[in-house]
Amino acid sequence: MTAYRPFSRNGAPILLGLAALLTACSGDEYNYTAPNEICDTPIDPQALQAVLPPGDEVEATSLPLSITVACEIKVDSRLQIDIRGLALSGARDPSERAATFRMENSVEENWGPDFPAVLADDGAVVSLPCGTGGRTDALLTEIHLYSDHMPEDERRDRATDFTRSYVTGLAEQLNCDARPATTGSP
């Protein structure tokens, strides 16, 4: 004779254990606090966290490269954001630079006088009309977002908010008069 044991007696603990394991491994929680500065540049922590995935630790590292700005942001040691800034003499059209790498659903905007931007779901290229000293008068900033945790219908807005916050902080850091307009215009 086969003994019948209700599922709730034997199966429930197994399912509860499995659910706890999957929850612990899923990494759906933000166990870090987004900083208000990355690589010496002030940033809105909410705009930063909106483009980063859940995880345990966020770190921003300035890279020793020959360009003016180089910063990598990682969550749990995985690259999520890569930022490069090139000091230039003479403003450069960011659409020319954006054409050299694939950007998802890019659009061009004007953030103010001589302040063009190309925004996309996975990053941006912005020409900040401010030099870094010497004979430079513009900083071309490239931002690449590698995280795919964001809902597709929110990616562009989150990327744009992060870019606007970062470029505003960069302008403050460099003592530039120019700041991005609060909303872009085509």
Coordinates of N, CA, C and O in Angstrom, one line a residue:
M1 N 0.8 -1.2 0.0 CA 0.0 0.0 0.0 C 0.9 1.2 0.0 O 1.9 1.3 0.7
T2 N 0.5 2.2 -0.8 CA 1.3 3.4 -0.9 C 0.8 4.4 0.1 O -0.4 4.6 0.2
A3 N 1.7 5.0 0.8 CA 1.3 6.0 1.8 C 1.1 7.3 1.1 O 2.0 7.7 0.3
Y4 N 0.1 8.0 1.4 CA -0.2 9.3 0.9 C 0.2 10.4 1.9 O -0.2 10.4 3.0
R5 N 1.1 11.2 1.5 CA 1.5 12.3 2.4 C 1.1 13.6 1.7 O 1.5 13.9 0.6
P6 N 0.4 14.4 2.4 CA 0.0 15.7 1.8 C 1.2 16.5 1.4 O 2.2 16.6 2.0
F7 N 1.1 17.2 0.2 CA 2.2 18.0 -0.3 C 2.6 19.1 0.7 O 3.8 19.4 0.8
S8 N 1.6 19.6 1.4 CA 1.9 20.7 2.3 C 2.9 20.3 3.4 O 3.6 21.1 3.9
R9 N 2.9 19.0 3.7 CA 3.7 18.6 4.8 C 5.2 18.4 4.3 O 6.1 18.8 5.0
N10 N 5.4 17.8 3.2 CA 6.8 17.5 2.7 C 7.3 18.5 1.7 O 8.4 18.8 1.6
G11 N 6.4 18.9 0.8 CA 6.8 19.8 -0.3 C 7.0 21.2 0.0 O 7.8 21.9 -0.5
A12 N 6.2 21.7 1.0 CA 6.2 23.1 1.3 C 7.6 23.5 1.8 O 8.1 24.6 1.4
P13 N 8.3 22.8 2.7 CA 9.6 23.3 3.2 C 10.6 23.3 2.0 O 11.4 24.2 2.0
I14 N 10.5 22.4 1.1 CA 11.4 22.4 0.0 C 11.1 23.6 -0.9 O 12.1 24.3 -1.3
L15 N 9.9 23.9 -1.2 CA 9.5 25.1 -2.0 C 9.9 26.4 -1.3 O 10.4 27.3 -1.9
L16 N 9.7 26.5 0.0 CA 10.1 27.7 0.8 C 11.6 27.8 0.7 O 12.2 28.9 0.6
G17 N 12.4 26.7 0.9 CA 13.8 26.8 0.8 C 14.3 27.2 -0.6 O 15.2 28.0 -0.7
L18 N 13.7 26.7 -1.6 CA 14.0 27.0 -3.0 C 13.7 28.5 -3.3 O 14.5 29.2 -3.9
A19 N 12.6 29.0 -2.8 CA 12.2 30.4 -3.0 C 13.2 31.3 -2.3 O 13.6 32.3 -2.8
A20 N 13.6 30.9 -1.1 CA 14.5 31.8 -0.3 C 15.9 31.8 -1.1 O 16.5 32.8 -1.2
L21 N 16.3 30.7 -1.6 CA 17.6 30.6 -2.3 C 17.5 31.4 -3.6 O 18.4 32.2 -3.9
L22 N 16.4 31.3 -4.3 CA 16.3 32.1 -5.6 C 16.2 33.6 -5.3 O 16.8 34.4 -6.0
T23 N 15.5 34.0 -4.2 CA 15.5 35.4 -3.8 C 16.8 35.9 -3.4 O 17.2 37.0 -3.8
A24 N 17.6 35.1 -2.7 CA 18.9 35.5 -2.3 C 19.9 35.7 -3.5 O 20.7 36.5 -3.5
C25 N 19.7 34.8 -4.5 CA 20.6 34.8 -5.7 C 20.1 35.8 -6.7 O 20.9 36.1 -7.6
S26 N 18.9 36.2 -6.7 CA 18.4 37.0 -7.8 C 19.0 38.4 -7.8 O 19.0 39.1 -8.8
G27 N 19.4 39.0 -6.7 CA 20.0 40.3 -6.7 C 19.1 41.4 -7.1 O 19.5 42.3 -7.7
D28 N 17.8 41.3 -6.6 CA 16.8 42.3 -7.0 C 16.8 43.4 -6.0 O 15.9 44.3 -6.0
E29 N 17.8 43.5 -5.1 CA 17.8 44.5 -4.1 C 19.0 45.4 -4.2 O 20.1 45.0 -4.6
Y30 N 18.8 46.7 -3.9 CA 19.9 47.7 -3.9 C 20.4 47.7 -2.5 O 19.9 48.3 -1.6
N31 N 21.5 47.0 -2.3 CA 22.2 46.9 -1.0 C 23.3 48.0 -0.9 O 24.2 47.9 0.0
Y32 N 23.3 48.9 -1.8 CA 24.3 50.0 -1.8 C 23.6 51.3 -1.8 O 22.4 51.4 -2.2
T33 N 24.3 52.4 -1.4 CA 23.8 53.7 -1.5 C 24.5 54.4 -2.7 O 25.8 54.4 -2.6
A34 N 23.8 54.9 -3.6 CA 24.5 55.6 -4.8 C 25.2 56.8 -4.2 O 24.6 57.6 -3.5
P35 N 26.4 57.0 -4.6 CA 27.1 58.2 -4.2 C 26.6 59.5 -4.8 O 26.0 59.5 -5.9
N36 N 27.0 60.6 -4.2 CA 26.6 61.9 -4.8 C 27.8 62.5 -5.6 O 27.8 63.7 -6.0
E37 N 28.8 61.7 -5.8 CA 30.0 62.1 -6.6 C 30.6 60.9 -7.2 O 30.7 59.8 -6.5
I38 N 30.9 61.0 -8.5 CA 31.6 59.9 -9.2 C 32.9 60.5 -9.9 O 32.7 61.4 -10.6
C39 N 34.0 59.9 -9.6 CA 35.3 60.4 -10.2 C 35.4 61.9 -10.1 O 35.7 62.6 -11.1
D40 N 35.2 62.4 -8.9 CA 35.4 63.8 -8.6 C 34.3 64.7 -9.2 O 34.4 65.9 -9.2
T41 N 33.2 64.1 -9.8 CA 32.2 64.9 -10.4 C 30.9 64.8 -9.6 O 30.4 63.6 -9.4
P42 N 30.3 65.9 -9.2 CA 29.0 65.8 -8.5 C 27.9 65.2 -9.4 O 27.9 65.4 -10.6
I43 N 27.1 64.4 -8.8 CA 26.0 63.7 -9.5 C 24.8 63.5 -8.6 O 24.9 63.4 -7.4
D44 N 23.6 63.6 -9.2 CA 22.4 63.3 -8.5 C 22.3 61.8 -8.2 O 22.3 61.0 -9.1
P45 N 22.4 61.4 -6.9 CA 22.4 59.9 -6.6 C 21.2 59.2 -7.2 O 21.3 58.0 -7.6
Q46 N 20.1 59.8 -7.2 CA 18.9 59.2 -7.7 C 19.0 58.9 -9.3 O 18.6 57.9 -9.8
A47 N 19.6 59.9 -10.0 CA 19.8 59.7 -11.4 C 20.8 58.6 -11.7 O 20.6 57.8 -12.6
L48 N 21.8 58.5 -10.8 CA 22.8 57.5 -11.0 C 22.2 56.1 -10.7 O 22.3 55.2 -11.5
Q49 N 21.5 56.0 -9.6 CA 20.9 54.7 -9.2 C 19.9 54.2 -10.2 O 19.7 53.0 -10.5
A50 N 19.2 55.2 -10.9 CA 18.2 54.8 -11.9 C 18.7 54.1 -13.1 O 18.0 53.3 -13.7
V51 N 20.0 54.3 -13.4 CA 20.6 53.6 -14.5 C 21.5 52.4 -14.1 O 22.1 51.7 -14.9
L52 N 21.6 52.2 -12.8 CA 22.4 51.1 -12.3 C 21.5 49.9 -11.9 O 20.4 50.1 -11.4
P53 N 22.0 48.7 -12.0 CA 21.2 47.5 -11.5 C 21.3 47.3 -10.0 O 22.2 47.9 -9.4
P54 N 20.4 46.5 -9.5 CA 20.6 46.2 -8.1 C 21.9 45.5 -7.8 O 22.5 44.9 -8.8
G55 N 22.4 45.5 -6.6 CA 23.6 44.8 -6.3 C 24.0 45.1 -4.9 O 23.3 45.8 -4.1
D56 N 25.2 44.8 -4.5 CA 25.7 45.0 -3.2 C 26.7 46.2 -3.1 O 26.7 46.8 -2.0
E57 N 27.4 46.5 -4.1 CA 28.5 47.5 -4.0 C 28.6 48.2 -5.3 O 28.6 47.6 -6.4
V58 N 28.7 49.6 -5.3 CA 28.9 50.4 -6.4 C 30.3 51.1 -6.2 O 30.6 51.5 -5.1
E59 N 31.1 51.1 -7.3 CA 32.4 51.8 -7.2 C 32.6 52.6 -8.5 O 32.2 52.1 -9.6
A60 N 33.2 53.7 -8.3 CA 33.6 54.6 -9.5 C 35.1 54.7 -9.5 O 35.7 55.0 -8.4
T61 N 35.7 54.5 -10.6 CA 37.1 54.6 -10.7 C 37.6 55.5 -11.8 O 37.1 55.4 -13.0
S62 N 38.4 56.5 -11.5 CA 39.0 57.3 -12.5 C 40.1 56.5 -13.1 O 40.9 55.8 -12.4
L63 N 40.2 56.6 -14.4 CA 41.3 55.8 -15.1 C 42.4 56.7 -15.6 O 42.2 57.8 -16.0
P64 N 43.6 56.3 -15.4 CA 44.8 57.0 -15.8 C 45.0 57.0 -17.3 O 45.8 56.2 -17.8
L65 N 44.2 57.7 -18.1 CA 44.4 57.8 -19.5 C 44.8 59.2 -19.9 O 44.7 60.1 -19.2
S66 N 45.2 59.3 -21.2 CA 45.7 60.6 -21.6 C 44.5 61.6 -22.0 O 44.8 62.7 -22.5
I67 N 43.3 61.2 -21.8 CA 42.2 62.1 -22.1 C 41.8 62.8 -20.8 O 42.2 62.4 -19.7
T68 N 41.0 63.8 -21.0 CA 40.7 64.7 -19.8 C 39.8 63.9 -18.8 O 40.1 64.1 -17.6
V69 N 38.8 63.2 -19.2 CA 37.9 62.5 -18.2 C 37.8 61.1 -18.6 O 37.6 60.7 -19.8
A70 N 38.0 60.2 -17.6 CA 37.8 58.8 -17.9 C 37.3 58.2 -16.5 O 38.0 58.3 -15.5
C71 N 36.2 57.6 -16.6 CA 35.6 57.1 -15.4 C 34.8 55.8 -15.7 O 34.1 55.8 -16.7
E72 N 34.9 54.8 -14.8 CA 34.1 53.6 -15.0 C 33.3 53.4 -13.7 O 33.9 53.6 -12.6
I73 N 32.1 53.1 -13.8 CA 31.2 52.8 -12.7 C 30.8 51.3 -12.8 O 30.3 50.8 -13.8
K74 N 31.1 50.6 -11.7 CA 30.8 49.2 -11.6 C 29.8 48.9 -10.5 O 29.9 49.6 -9.4
V75 N 29.0 47.9 -10.6 CA 28.2 47.3 -9.6 C 28.6 45.9 -9.4 O 28.6 45.1 -10.4
D76 N 29.0 45.5 -8.2 CA 29.5 44.2 -7.9 C 30.6 43.7 -8.9 O 30.6 42.6 -9.5
S77 N 31.5 44.6 -9.2 CA 32.7 44.4 -10.1 C 32.3 44.3 -11.6 O 33.2 43.9 -12.4
R78 N 31.1 44.5 -12.0 CA 30.7 44.4 -13.4 C 30.5 45.9 -13.9 O 29.8 46.7 -13.4
L79 N 31.1 46.2 -15.0 CA 31.1 47.5 -15.7 C 29.6 47.8 -16.1 O 29.0 47.0 -16.8
Q80 N 29.2 49.0 -15.6 CA 27.8 49.4 -15.9 C 27.8 50.7 -16.7 O 27.0 50.9 -17.6
I81 N 28.8 51.6 -16.4 CA 28.8 52.9 -17.1 C 30.3 53.2 -17.4 O 31.2 53.0 -16.6
D82 N 30.5 53.7 -18.6 CA 31.9 54.1 -19.1 C 31.8 55.5 -19.6 O 30.9 55.8 -20.4
I83 N 32.6 56.4 -19.0 CA 32.5 57.8 -19.4 C 33.9 58.2 -19.9 O 34.9 58.0 -19.3
R84 N 33.9 58.9 -21.0 CA 35.1 59.5 -21.6 C 34.9 60.9 -22.0 O 33.8 61.2 -22.5
G85 N 35.9 61.8 -21.7 CA 35.8 63.2 -22.1 C 37.0 63.6 -22.8 O 38.1 63.3 -22.4
L86 N 36.8 64.3 -23.9 CA 38.0 64.7 -24.7 C 38.0 66.2 -24.8 O 37.0 66.9 -25.2
A87 N 39.0 66.9 -24.3 CA 39.2 68.3 -24.4 C 39.6 68.7 -25.8 O 40.5 68.1 -26.4
L88 N 38.8 69.7 -26.3 CA 39.0 70.0 -27.7 C 39.2 71.5 -27.9 O 38.7 72.3 -27.1
S89 N 39.8 71.9 -29.0 CA 39.9 73.3 -29.4 C 38.9 73.4 -30.5 O 39.0 72.8 -31.6
G90 N 37.8 74.2 -30.3 CA 36.7 74.2 -31.3 C 35.7 73.2 -31.0 O 36.0 72.0 -30.8
A91 N 34.5 73.6 -30.8 CA 33.4 72.7 -30.5 C 33.3 71.7 -31.6 O 33.4 71.9 -32.7
R92 N 32.9 70.5 -31.2 CA 32.7 69.4 -32.1 C 31.3 68.9 -32.0 O 30.7 68.9 -31.0
D93 N 30.7 68.6 -33.2 CA 29.3 68.1 -33.3 C 29.3 66.7 -32.7 O 30.0 65.8 -33.2
P94 N 28.5 66.5 -31.6 CA 28.5 65.2 -31.0 C 27.9 64.1 -31.9 O 28.2 62.9 -31.8
S95 N 27.1 64.5 -32.9 CA 26.5 63.5 -33.8 C 27.6 62.9 -34.7 O 27.5 61.7 -35.0
E96 N 28.7 63.6 -35.0 CA 29.8 63.0 -35.7 C 30.4 61.8 -34.9 O 30.7 60.8 -35.4
R97 N 30.6 62.1 -33.6 CA 31.3 61.2 -32.7 C 30.3 60.0 -32.4 O 30.7 58.8 -32.4
A98 N 29.0 60.3 -32.2 CA 28.0 59.3 -32.0 C 27.9 58.3 -33.1 O 27.6 57.1 -32.9
A99 N 28.1 58.8 -34.3 CA 28.0 57.9 -35.5 C 29.1 56.9 -35.5 O 29.0 55.8 -36.2
T100 N 30.2 57.1 -34.8 CA 31.3 56.1 -34.8 C 31.0 54.9 -33.9 O 31.7 53.9 -34.0
F101 N 30.0 54.9 -33.1 CA 29.6 53.7 -32.3 C 28.1 53.6 -32.4 O 27.4 54.6 -32.5
R102 N 27.6 52.4 -32.2 CA 26.2 52.2 -32.3 C 25.5 52.6 -31.0 O 25.8 52.2 -30.0
M103 N 24.5 53.5 -31.2 CA 23.7 54.0 -30.1 C 22.3 53.6 -30.4 O 21.8 53.8 -31.5
E104 N 21.6 53.0 -29.4 CA 20.2 52.6 -29.6 C 19.2 53.8 -29.6 O 19.2 54.5 -28.6
N105 N 18.5 53.9 -30.7 CA 17.4 54.9 -30.8 C 17.9 56.3 -30.4 O 17.3 57.0 -29.6
S106 N 18.9 56.8 -31.1 CA 19.5 58.1 -30.8 C 18.7 59.3 -31.3 O 18.1 59.1 -32.4
V107 N 18.7 60.4 -30.6 CA 18.0 61.6 -31.0 C 19.0 62.8 -30.7 O 19.8 62.7 -29.8
E108 N 18.9 63.8 -31.5 CA 19.7 65.0 -31.3 C 18.9 66.0 -30.5 O 17.7 66.2 -30.8
E109 N 19.5 66.7 -29.6 CA 18.9 67.8 -28.8 C 19.9 68.9 -28.7 O 21.1 68.8 -28.9
N110 N 19.3 70.1 -28.4 CA 20.1 71.3 -28.1 C 19.9 71.7 -26.6 O 18.7 72.0 -26.3
W111 N 20.9 71.6 -25.8 CA 20.7 71.9 -24.4 C 21.0 73.4 -24.1 O 21.1 73.7 -22.9
G112 N 21.3 74.2 -25.0 CA 21.6 75.6 -24.8 C 22.4 76.1 -25.9 O 22.8 75.3 -26.9
P113 N 22.8 77.4 -25.9 CA 23.7 77.9 -26.9 C 25.0 77.1 -27.1 O 25.7 76.9 -26.1
D114 N 25.3 76.6 -28.2 CA 26.5 75.8 -28.5 C 26.6 74.6 -27.6 O 27.7 74.3 -27.1
F115 N 25.5 74.0 -27.3 CA 25.4 72.9 -26.3 C 24.6 71.7 -26.9 O 23.6 71.3 -26.4
P116 N 25.2 71.1 -28.0 CA 24.4 70.0 -28.6 C 24.6 68.7 -27.9 O 25.7 68.5 -27.3
A117 N 23.6 67.8 -28.0 CA 23.7 66.5 -27.4 C 23.1 65.5 -28.3 O 22.1 65.8 -29.0
V118 N 23.6 64.3 -28.2 CA 23.0 63.1 -28.9 C 22.6 62.2 -27.7 O 23.5 61.8 -27.0
L119 N 21.4 61.8 -27.6 CA 20.9 61.0 -26.5 C 20.4 59.7 -27.0 O 19.8 59.7 -28.1
A120 N 20.6 58.6 -26.3 CA 20.1 57.3 -26.8 C 19.7 56.5 -25.5 O 19.9 56.9 -24.4
D121 N 19.2 55.3 -25.8 CA 18.7 54.4 -24.8 C 19.9 53.9 -24.0 O 19.8 53.5 -22.8
D122 N 21.1 53.8 -24.6 CA 22.3 53.2 -24.0 C 23.4 54.2 -23.8 O 24.6 53.8 -23.7
G123 N 23.2 55.5 -23.8 CA 24.2 56.4 -23.6 C 24.0 57.8 -24.2 O 22.8 58.1 -24.6
A124 N 25.0 58.6 -24.4 CA 24.9 59.9 -24.9 C 26.3 60.4 -25.3 O 27.3 59.9 -24.9
V125 N 26.3 61.4 -26.2 CA 27.5 62.2 -26.5 C 27.1 63.6 -26.4 O 26.1 64.1 -27.1
V126 N 27.8 64.4 -25.6 CA 27.4 65.8 -25.4 C 28.7 66.7 -25.6 O 29.8 66.3 -25.1
S127 N 28.5 67.8 -26.2 CA 29.6 68.8 -26.4 C 29.4 69.9 -25.4 O 28.5 70.8 -25.6
L128 N 30.2 69.9 -24.3 CA 30.1 70.9 -23.3 C 30.9 72.1 -23.7 O 32.1 72.0 -23.9
P129 N 30.3 73.3 -23.9 CA 31.0 74.5 -24.4 C 31.9 75.1 -23.2 O 31.6 76.2 -22.7
C130 N 32.9 74.4 -22.9 CA 33.8 74.9 -21.8 C 35.1 74.1 -21.9 O 35.1 72.9 -22.1
G131 N 36.2 74.8 -21.8 CA 37.5 74.2 -21.9 C 38.0 73.7 -20.6 O 37.4 74.0 -19.6
T132 N 39.1 73.0 -20.6 CA 39.7 72.5 -19.4 C 41.0 73.2 -19.1 O 41.8 72.8 -18.3
G133 N 41.2 74.3 -19.8 CA 42.5 75.1 -19.6 C 43.3 75.0 -20.9 O 43.0 74.3 -21.8
G134 N 44.3 75.8 -20.9 CA 45.1 75.9 -22.1 C 44.3 76.4 -23.3 O 43.6 77.4 -23.2
R135 N 44.4 75.8 -24.4 CA 43.7 76.3 -25.6 C 42.5 75.5 -25.9 O 42.0 75.5 -27.1
T136 N 41.9 74.8 -25.0 CA 40.7 74.0 -25.2 C 39.5 74.9 -24.9 O 39.5 75.7 -24.0
D137 N 38.4 74.7 -25.6 CA 37.2 75.5 -25.4 C 35.9 74.6 -25.4 O 34.8 75.1 -25.4
A138 N 36.1 73.3 -25.5 CA 35.0 72.4 -25.5 C 35.4 71.0 -24.9 O 36.6 70.7 -25.0
L139 N 34.5 70.4 -24.3 CA 34.7 69.0 -23.8 C 33.7 68.1 -24.4 O 32.5 68.3 -24.1
L140 N 34.1 67.2 -25.2 CA 33.2 66.2 -25.8 C 33.1 65.0 -24.8 O 34.1 64.3 -24.6
T141 N 31.9 64.8 -24.3 CA 31.7 63.7 -23.3 C 30.9 62.6 -23.9 O 29.8 62.8 -24.4
E142 N 31.4 61.4 -23.8 CA 30.8 60.1 -24.2 C 30.4 59.3 -23.0 O 31.2 59.1 -22.1
I143 N 29.1 58.9 -23.0 CA 28.6 58.1 -21.9 C 28.1 56.8 -22.5 O 27.2 56.9 -23.3
H144 N 28.5 55.7 -22.0 CA 28.0 54.4 -22.5 C 27.4 53.6 -21.3 O 28.1 53.5 -20.3
L145 N 26.2 53.2 -21.4 CA 25.5 52.5 -20.4 C 25.4 51.0 -20.8 O 24.9 50.8 -21.9
Y146 N 25.8 50.1 -20.0 CA 25.9 48.7 -20.3 C 24.8 47.9 -19.6 O 24.6 46.7 -19.9
S147 N 24.1 48.5 -18.7 CA 23.1 47.7 -17.9 C 21.8 47.6 -18.7 O 21.3 48.5 -19.4
D148 N 21.2 46.4 -18.7 CA 20.0 46.1 -19.4 C 18.8 45.8 -18.4 O 17.8 45.3 -18.7
H149 N 19.0 46.3 -17.1 CA 18.0 46.0 -16.1 C 16.8 47.0 -16.2 O 15.7 46.7 -15.7
M150 N 16.9 48.1 -16.9 CA 15.9 49.1 -17.0 C 14.7 48.6 -17.9 O 15.0 48.1 -19.0
P151 N 13.5 49.0 -17.6 CA 12.4 48.7 -18.5 C 12.6 49.5 -19.8 O 13.1 50.6 -19.8
E152 N 12.4 48.8 -20.9 CA 12.7 49.4 -22.2 C 12.0 50.8 -22.4 O 12.7 51.7 -23.0
D153 N 10.8 51.0 -21.9 CA 10.1 52.3 -22.1 C 10.7 53.4 -21.2 O 10.3 54.5 -21.3
E154 N 11.6 53.1 -20.3 CA 12.2 54.1 -19.4 C 13.6 54.3 -19.6 O 14.2 55.2 -19.1
R155 N 14.3 53.5 -20.5 CA 15.7 53.6 -20.7 C 16.2 55.0 -21.1 O 17.1 55.6 -20.6
R156 N 15.5 55.6 -22.2 CA 16.0 56.9 -22.7 C 15.8 57.9 -21.6 O 16.7 58.7 -21.4
D157 N 14.7 58.0 -20.9 CA 14.5 59.0 -19.9 C 15.6 58.9 -18.8 O 16.1 59.9 -18.3
R158 N 15.8 57.7 -18.4 CA 16.8 57.5 -17.3 C 18.2 57.8 -17.8 O 19.0 58.4 -17.0
A159 N 18.5 57.4 -19.0 CA 19.9 57.7 -19.5 C 20.0 59.3 -19.7 O 21.1 59.8 -19.4
T160 N 19.0 59.9 -20.1 CA 19.0 61.4 -20.3 C 19.1 62.1 -18.9 O 19.9 63.0 -18.8
D161 N 18.4 61.7 -17.9 CA 18.5 62.3 -16.6 C 19.9 62.1 -16.0 O 20.4 63.0 -15.5
F162 N 20.4 60.9 -16.2 CA 21.8 60.6 -15.7 C 22.8 61.5 -16.5 O 23.6 62.2 -15.8
T163 N 22.7 61.6 -17.8 CA 23.6 62.4 -18.6 C 23.5 63.9 -18.2 O 24.5 64.6 -18.0
R164 N 22.3 64.4 -18.1 CA 22.1 65.8 -17.7 C 22.7 66.1 -16.3 O 23.4 67.1 -16.1
S165 N 22.5 65.2 -15.3 CA 23.1 65.3 -14.0 C 24.6 65.3 -14.1 O 25.3 66.1 -13.5
Y166 N 25.2 64.3 -14.8 CA 26.6 64.2 -14.9 C 27.2 65.4 -15.6 O 28.2 66.0 -15.1
V167 N 26.7 65.9 -16.7 CA 27.2 67.0 -17.4 C 27.1 68.3 -16.6 O 28.0 69.1 -16.6
T168 N 26.0 68.4 -15.8 CA 25.9 69.6 -14.9 C 27.0 69.5 -13.9 O 27.6 70.6 -13.6
G169 N 27.2 68.4 -13.3 CA 28.3 68.2 -12.3 C 29.7 68.5 -12.9 O 30.6 69.1 -12.3
L170 N 29.9 68.0 -14.1 CA 31.2 68.2 -14.8 C 31.4 69.7 -15.0 O 32.5 70.3 -14.9
A171 N 30.3 70.4 -15.4 CA 30.4 71.9 -15.6 C 30.8 72.6 -14.3 O 31.6 73.5 -14.3
E172 N 30.2 72.1 -13.2 CA 30.5 72.7 -11.9 C 32.0 72.4 -11.6 O 32.7 73.3 -11.1
Q173 N 32.4 71.2 -11.8 CA 33.7 70.8 -11.5 C 34.8 71.6 -12.2 O 35.8 72.0 -11.7
L174 N 34.5 71.9 -13.5 CA 35.4 72.7 -14.4 C 35.1 74.2 -14.3 O 35.8 75.0 -15.0
N175 N 34.2 74.7 -13.4 CA 33.9 76.1 -13.3 C 33.4 76.7 -14.7 O 33.8 77.8 -15.0
C176 N 32.6 75.9 -15.4 CA 32.0 76.4 -16.6 C 30.8 77.3 -16.4 O 30.0 77.0 -15.4
D177 N 30.6 78.2 -17.2 CA 29.4 79.0 -17.1 C 28.2 78.3 -17.7 O 27.1 78.4 -17.3
A178 N 28.4 77.4 -18.7 CA 27.4 76.7 -19.4 C 26.8 75.6 -18.5 O 27.6 74.9 -17.8
R179 N 25.5 75.4 -18.5 CA 24.9 74.3 -17.9 C 23.8 73.8 -18.8 O 23.2 74.6 -19.5
P180 N 23.5 72.5 -18.8 CA 22.4 72.0 -19.6 C 21.1 72.6 -19.3 O 20.8 72.8 -18.1
A181 N 20.3 72.9 -20.3 CA 18.9 73.4 -20.0 C 18.2 72.2 -19.3 O 18.5 71.1 -19.5
T182 N 17.1 72.6 -18.6 CA 16.4 71.5 -17.8 C 15.7 70.6 -18.8 O 15.4 69.4 -18.4
T183 N 15.3 71.0 -19.9 CA 14.7 70.1 -20.9 C 15.3 70.4 -22.2 O 15.7 71.6 -22.5
G184 N 15.5 69.4 -23.1 CA 16.1 69.6 -24.4 C 15.1 70.1 -25.4 O 13.9 69.9 -25.2
S185 N 15.6 70.6 -26.5 CA 14.7 71.0 -27.6 C 15.3 70.4 -28.8 O 16.5 70.4 -29.0
P186 N 14.5 69.9 -29.7 CA 15.0 69.3 -31.0 C 15.6 70.3 -31.9 O 15.5 71.5 -31.8

